[in-house]
Amino acid sequence: MNKLNENDCCSGLEDLLLPRMFKALGDPNRVSILIHLAECCAPCSVSEVADFCPVDLSVVSRHLAILREAGILEAQKRGKEVYYTVCSQTLVDTLRSIADAIESCCPVDANLEGN
Amino acid sequence: MNKLNENDCCSGLEDLLLPRMFKALGDPNRVSILIHLAECCAPCSVSEVADFCPVDLSVVSRHLAILREAGILEAQKRGKEVYYTVCSQTLVDTLRSIADAIESCCPVDANLEGN
DNA sequence: AATACATTTGCATAATGGCACAAACGTGAA
DNA sequence: TTCACGTTTGTGCCATTATGCAAATGTATT
């Protein structure tokens, strides 16, 4: 009858579920930018990304910055242009770590059958 | 030199990166609610969750509804109370699917070494 | 039916976020 | 230096959202 058994199995979750990262992925335009960059498989400049986005170039620039600050994208300046790429390894590792933490905490999906 | 090789490797990403889900995880209070429910490992009523949240009970009720509509939580009514639990299996599967899709698209983290 | 309790919903307010436009900044070339 | 180009930043507008409080709803008990 341990109704509130606060085990610390999900201790890592607090460090993984960073609102900044999810906030960055909470906007449709940013998601489509991310997908575009992932499909591109090559660094894209701000202007190139903007060609695929229905919003102003300045807005795209801000979206890219938000994704970069969230650790989802990486930026590299080459001359006048700034090229963005997906931090795929970081992103993949983070997502899997979150999945592992949740799984280890709530093993068999012990959902609403209790009590 | 295929600068814009639009391969469809990440085709599944569009169906996985749903803004509603990430928007739900983009709020600090909702994240802490989720972590609390995960640590609880047992269904929690709205009032129980509210005891751990600095905001009003009505706000907690709304947060729980948002997480439920995002497919992150599950609700079950028992008498006067509503018990929430984490849809851990769904959540874990979704996160791993996203990770797999990104990984298969951008294999070795082919980041900023191109060109 | 009347009451008590848990939750949800209506409403107003303050904060945040996305957007376009214009101006500023940085960089390379003439 | 002057210029053109790519990007970022300032600003204002509008939509969305988080919040608290009060009222309404639902549910079991008396």
Short mmCIF file of C-alpha atoms (C1' of nucleotides) in Angstrom, two decimals:
data_model
loop_
_atom_site.label_atom_id
_atom_site.label_comp_id
_atom_site.label_asym_id
_atom_site.label_seq_id
_atom_site.Cartn_x
_atom_site.Cartn_y
_atom_site.Cartn_z
CA MET A 1 0.00 0.00 0.00
CA ASN A 2 2.94 2.28 -0.61
CA LYS A 3 0.88 4.85 -2.36
CA LEU A 4 3.62 7.41 -2.61
CA ASN A 5 6.77 5.39 -2.86
CA GLU A 6 9.16 8.07 -4.00
CA ASN A 7 11.93 6.00 -5.41
CA ASP A 8 14.79 7.77 -7.06
CA CYS A 9 14.85 5.54 -10.10
CA CYS A 10 14.16 8.51 -12.37
CA SER A 11 16.75 10.71 -10.78
CA GLY A 12 18.35 11.33 -14.15
CA LEU A 13 15.11 12.53 -15.66
CA GLU A 14 15.38 15.95 -14.12
CA ASP A 15 18.61 16.54 -15.96
CA LEU A 16 17.28 15.13 -19.21
CA LEU A 17 13.80 16.62 -19.48
CA LEU A 18 14.96 20.15 -20.09
CA PRO A 19 12.05 22.41 -20.99
CA ARG A 20 14.27 24.44 -23.28
CA MET A 21 14.81 21.48 -25.57
CA PHE A 22 11.15 20.55 -25.75
CA LYS A 23 10.04 24.14 -26.09
CA ALA A 24 12.29 24.34 -29.12
CA LEU A 25 10.55 21.32 -30.63
CA GLY A 26 7.10 22.66 -29.79
CA ASP A 27 6.79 24.89 -32.83
CA PRO A 28 5.70 23.47 -36.21
CA ASN A 29 8.06 25.67 -38.21
CA ARG A 30 11.02 24.67 -36.08
CA VAL A 31 10.13 21.01 -36.43
CA SER A 32 9.93 21.31 -40.19
CA ILE A 33 13.27 23.12 -40.19
CA LEU A 34 14.77 20.29 -38.17
CA ILE A 35 13.35 17.66 -40.51
CA HIS A 36 14.61 19.57 -43.50
CA LEU A 37 18.09 19.76 -42.05
CA ALA A 38 18.01 16.09 -41.17
CA GLU A 39 16.96 15.15 -44.70
CA CYS A 40 19.54 17.45 -46.15
CA CYS A 41 22.35 15.53 -44.50
CA ALA A 42 24.56 18.51 -45.21
CA PRO A 43 25.12 21.90 -43.61
CA CYS A 44 22.53 24.46 -44.72
CA SER A 45 22.83 28.22 -44.64
CA VAL A 46 20.14 30.40 -43.14
CA SER A 47 19.03 31.51 -46.58
CA GLU A 48 18.78 27.95 -47.82
CA VAL A 49 16.62 26.99 -44.88
CA ALA A 50 14.50 30.09 -45.37
CA ASP A 51 13.68 28.97 -48.91
CA PHE A 52 11.73 26.09 -47.40
CA CYS A 53 10.04 28.12 -44.72
CA PRO A 54 6.92 30.23 -45.20
CA VAL A 55 8.08 32.85 -42.70
CA ASP A 56 10.46 35.75 -43.01
CA LEU A 57 14.19 35.10 -43.14
CA SER A 58 14.70 36.96 -39.90
CA VAL A 59 12.24 34.64 -38.24
CA VAL A 60 14.09 31.63 -39.61
CA SER A 61 17.30 33.04 -38.19
CA ARG A 62 15.66 33.24 -34.77
CA HIS A 63 14.24 29.75 -35.05
CA LEU A 64 17.68 28.38 -35.91
CA ALA A 65 19.16 30.19 -32.93
CA ILE A 66 16.53 28.72 -30.62
CA LEU A 67 17.25 25.22 -31.91
CA ARG A 68 20.97 25.84 -31.51
CA GLU A 69 20.60 27.10 -27.94
CA ALA A 70 18.56 24.00 -27.19
CA GLY A 71 21.48 21.85 -28.28
CA ILE A 72 19.61 20.50 -31.28
CA LEU A 73 21.55 22.29 -33.98
CA GLU A 74 25.13 23.32 -34.43
CA ALA A 75 26.27 26.44 -36.21
CA GLN A 76 29.42 27.14 -38.13
CA LYS A 77 30.34 30.39 -39.77
CA ARG A 78 31.97 30.30 -43.19
CA GLY A 79 32.57 33.67 -44.68
CA LYS A 80 29.35 35.61 -44.80
CA GLU A 81 27.20 32.58 -44.28
CA VAL A 82 26.25 30.53 -41.24
CA TYR A 83 25.74 26.83 -41.78
CA TYR A 84 23.55 24.76 -39.52
CA THR A 85 23.54 21.02 -38.99
CA VAL A 86 21.67 18.66 -36.73
CA CYS A 87 23.48 17.50 -33.57
CA SER A 88 22.20 14.06 -34.39
CA GLN A 89 24.38 12.11 -32.02
CA THR A 90 23.60 14.31 -29.05
CA LEU A 91 19.93 14.32 -29.90
CA VAL A 92 19.76 10.55 -30.32
CA ASP A 93 21.66 9.93 -27.10
CA THR A 94 19.43 12.29 -25.14
CA LEU A 95 16.21 10.74 -26.43
CA ARG A 96 17.44 7.24 -25.67
CA SER A 97 18.57 8.25 -22.20
CA ILE A 98 15.15 9.65 -21.45
CA ALA A 99 13.52 6.48 -22.75
CA ASP A 100 15.85 4.35 -20.63
CA ALA A 101 15.19 6.40 -17.51
CA ILE A 102 11.44 6.17 -17.90
CA GLU A 103 11.58 2.49 -18.70
CA SER A 104 13.77 1.64 -15.73
CA CYS A 105 11.47 3.60 -13.47
CA CYS A 106 8.14 2.31 -14.72
CA PRO A 107 9.19 -1.14 -15.94
CA VAL A 108 6.30 -2.96 -17.53
CA ASP A 109 4.07 -0.01 -18.11
CA ALA A 110 2.39 -0.74 -14.81
CA ASN A 111 -0.45 1.51 -15.75
CA LEU A 112 -3.91 1.75 -14.37
CA GLU A 113 -4.25 -1.70 -12.92
CA GLY A 114 -3.01 -0.90 -9.42
CA ASN A 115 -5.01 -0.62 -6.20
CA MET B 1 28.38 17.56 -54.31
CA ASN B 2 24.72 16.89 -53.76
CA LYS B 3 24.13 19.84 -51.57
CA LEU B 4 20.41 19.36 -51.27
CA ASN B 5 19.99 15.62 -51.51
CA GLU B 6 16.48 15.35 -50.18
CA ASN B 7 16.36 11.73 -49.25
CA ASP B 8 13.25 10.44 -47.58
CA CYS B 9 15.10 8.61 -44.85
CA CYS B 10 13.40 10.68 -42.16
CA SER B 11 9.95 10.27 -43.60
CA GLY B 12 8.70 8.94 -40.31
CA LEU B 13 9.92 11.96 -38.41
CA GLU B 14 7.02 14.12 -39.48
CA ASP B 15 4.60 11.75 -37.83
CA LEU B 16 6.71 11.43 -34.69
CA LEU B 17 7.75 15.01 -33.99
CA LEU B 18 4.29 16.21 -33.03
CA PRO B 19 4.42 19.73 -31.64
CA ARG B 20 1.59 18.96 -29.24
CA MET B 21 3.70 16.43 -27.40
CA PHE B 22 6.75 18.66 -27.14
CA LYS B 23 4.71 21.69 -26.28
CA ALA B 24 3.34 19.70 -23.36
CA LEU B 25 6.88 18.94 -22.20
CA GLY B 26 8.00 22.52 -22.66
CA ASP B 27 6.68 23.76 -19.34
CA PRO B 28 8.72 23.33 -16.13
CA ASN B 29 5.70 22.61 -13.97
CA ARG B 30 4.43 19.97 -16.34
CA VAL B 31 7.84 18.34 -16.48
CA SER B 32 8.04 18.18 -12.71
CA ILE B 33 4.54 16.72 -12.62
CA LEU B 34 5.60 14.08 -15.10
CA ILE B 35 8.72 13.24 -13.10
CA HIS B 36 6.69 13.04 -9.92
CA LEU B 37 4.22 10.66 -11.52
CA ALA B 38 7.04 8.55 -12.90
CA GLU B 39 8.69 8.34 -9.50
CA CYS B 40 5.39 7.58 -7.86
CA CYS B 41 4.99 4.40 -9.93
CA ALA B 42 1.35 4.45 -8.90
CA PRO B 43 -1.73 6.34 -10.03
CA CYS B 44 -1.97 9.77 -8.42
CA SER B 45 -5.06 11.89 -7.98
CA VAL B 46 -5.15 15.53 -8.98
CA SER B 47 -5.03 16.62 -5.35
CA GLU B 48 -2.03 14.42 -4.65
CA VAL B 49 -0.16 15.89 -7.58
CA ALA B 50 -1.16 19.38 -6.53
CA ASP B 51 0.52 18.85 -3.15
CA PHE B 52 3.84 18.77 -4.98
CA CYS B 53 3.12 21.71 -7.24
CA PRO B 54 3.52 25.36 -6.29
CA VAL B 55 0.55 26.41 -8.42
CA ASP B 56 -3.16 26.31 -7.80
CA LEU B 57 -5.00 23.02 -7.95
CA SER B 58 -7.05 24.20 -10.91
CA VAL B 59 -3.85 24.90 -12.78
CA VAL B 60 -2.57 21.43 -11.97
CA SER B 61 -5.81 20.02 -13.33
CA ARG B 62 -5.23 21.88 -16.58
CA HIS B 63 -1.59 20.75 -16.78
CA LEU B 64 -2.64 17.15 -16.31
CA ALA B 65 -5.23 17.51 -19.06
CA ILE B 66 -2.62 18.93 -21.43
CA LEU B 67 -0.28 16.04 -20.71
CA ARG B 68 -3.14 13.59 -21.21
CA GLU B 69 -4.16 15.15 -24.53
CA ALA B 70 -0.54 14.90 -25.61
CA GLY B 71 -0.62 11.16 -25.02
CA ILE B 72 1.83 11.36 -22.16
CA LEU B 73 -0.54 10.62 -19.31
CA GLU B 74 -3.56 8.42 -18.91
CA ALA B 75 -6.55 9.26 -16.75
CA GLN B 76 -8.93 6.99 -14.93
CA LYS B 77 -11.89 8.07 -12.87
CA ARG B 78 -12.58 6.31 -9.60
CA GLY B 79 -15.45 7.72 -7.67
CA LYS B 80 -14.90 11.39 -7.08
CA GLU B 81 -11.25 11.25 -7.93
CA VAL B 82 -9.32 11.13 -11.17
CA TYR B 83 -6.09 9.17 -11.16
CA TYR B 84 -3.29 9.87 -13.58
CA THR B 85 -0.44 7.62 -14.65
CA VAL B 86 2.39 7.90 -17.14
CA CYS B 87 1.88 6.22 -20.51
CA SER B 88 5.40 4.96 -20.13
CA GLN B 89 5.35 2.37 -22.89
CA THR B 90 3.95 4.77 -25.45
CA LEU B 91 6.35 7.47 -24.39
CA VAL B 92 9.37 5.19 -24.48
CA ASP B 93 8.41 3.78 -27.87
CA THR B 94 7.90 7.23 -29.35
CA LEU B 95 11.23 8.54 -28.07
CA ARG B 96 13.10 5.51 -29.38
CA SER B 97 11.36 5.75 -32.74
CA ILE B 98 12.43 9.36 -33.08
CA ALA B 99 15.98 8.44 -32.12
CA ASP B 100 16.00 5.60 -34.65
CA ALA B 101 14.65 7.82 -37.42
CA ILE B 102 17.26 10.50 -36.82
CA GLU B 103 20.04 7.98 -36.54
CA SER B 104 19.11 6.19 -39.74
CA CYS B 105 18.96 9.49 -41.53
CA CYS B 106 22.16 11.07 -40.24
CA PRO B 107 24.23 7.94 -39.58
CA VAL B 108 27.57 8.82 -38.12
CA ASP B 109 26.74 12.28 -36.95
CA ALA B 110 28.15 13.60 -40.17
CA ASN B 111 28.31 17.06 -38.72
CA LEU B 112 30.26 20.04 -39.79
CA GLU B 113 33.05 18.33 -41.62
CA GLY B 114 31.49 18.40 -45.07
CA ASN B 115 32.48 20.58 -48.03
"C1'" DA C 1 -32.81 16.03 -1.25
"C1'" DA C 2 -29.08 18.00 0.95
"C1'" DT C 3 -24.37 17.97 1.86
"C1'" DA C 4 -19.37 17.46 1.38
"C1'" DC C 5 -15.60 16.62 -1.43
"C1'" DA C 6 -12.79 16.28 -5.94
"C1'" DT C 7 -12.35 18.08 -10.22
"C1'" DT C 8 -13.29 20.98 -14.09
"C1'" DT C 9 -14.45 25.26 -16.33
"C1'" DG C 10 -15.25 30.49 -16.92
"C1'" DC C 11 -13.02 34.60 -16.64
"C1'" DA C 12 -9.60 38.27 -16.14
"C1'" DT C 13 -4.75 39.37 -16.09
"C1'" DA C 14 0.12 39.11 -16.83
"C1'" DA C 15 3.72 36.91 -19.33
"C1'" DT C 16 5.45 34.65 -23.25
"C1'" DG C 17 5.97 33.60 -28.15
"C1'" DG C 18 5.71 34.02 -33.23
"C1'" DC C 19 5.71 37.23 -36.75
"C1'" DA C 20 6.97 41.10 -40.23
"C1'" DC C 21 9.44 45.02 -41.16
"C1'" DA C 22 13.33 47.91 -40.76
"C1'" DA C 23 17.79 48.88 -39.14
"C1'" DA C 24 22.27 47.30 -37.65
"C1'" DC C 25 26.10 44.20 -37.90
"C1'" DG C 26 29.71 41.29 -40.02
"C1'" DT C 27 32.27 39.75 -43.98
"C1'" DG C 28 34.33 39.45 -48.39
"C1'" DA C 29 35.10 41.75 -52.93
"C1'" DA C 30 35.84 45.68 -55.99
"C1'" DT D 1 37.11 52.58 -48.33
"C1'" DT D 2 33.01 51.55 -50.52
"C1'" DC D 3 29.88 48.28 -51.76
"C1'" DA D 4 26.92 44.11 -51.86
"C1'" DC D 5 25.37 40.23 -49.52
"C1'" DG D 6 24.08 37.21 -45.54
"C1'" DT D 7 22.72 37.31 -40.99
"C1'" DT D 8 21.28 39.17 -36.65
"C1'" DT D 9 18.82 42.35 -33.74
"C1'" DG D 10 15.35 46.12 -32.37
"C1'" DT D 11 10.57 47.11 -32.30
"C1'" DG D 12 5.71 46.75 -32.30
"C1'" DC D 13 1.61 43.86 -33.04
"C1'" DC D 14 -1.20 39.99 -32.35
"C1'" DA D 15 -2.06 35.22 -30.65
"C1'" DT D 16 -1.25 31.98 -27.26
"C1'" DT D 17 -0.43 30.50 -22.66
"C1'" DA D 18 0.19 30.20 -17.58
"C1'" DT D 19 -1.97 31.61 -13.54
"C1'" DG D 20 -5.37 32.56 -9.59
"C1'" DC D 21 -9.86 32.99 -8.15
"C1'" DA D 22 -14.64 31.97 -8.27
"C1'" DA D 23 -18.36 29.33 -9.97
"C1'" DA D 24 -20.07 25.10 -11.92
"C1'" DT D 25 -20.04 20.15 -12.47
"C1'" DG D 26 -19.83 15.46 -10.99
"C1'" DT D 27 -20.06 11.90 -7.34
"C1'" DA D 28 -20.68 9.52 -3.12
"C1'" DT D 29 -22.76 9.84 1.54
"C1'" DT D 30 -26.18 11.04 4.89
#
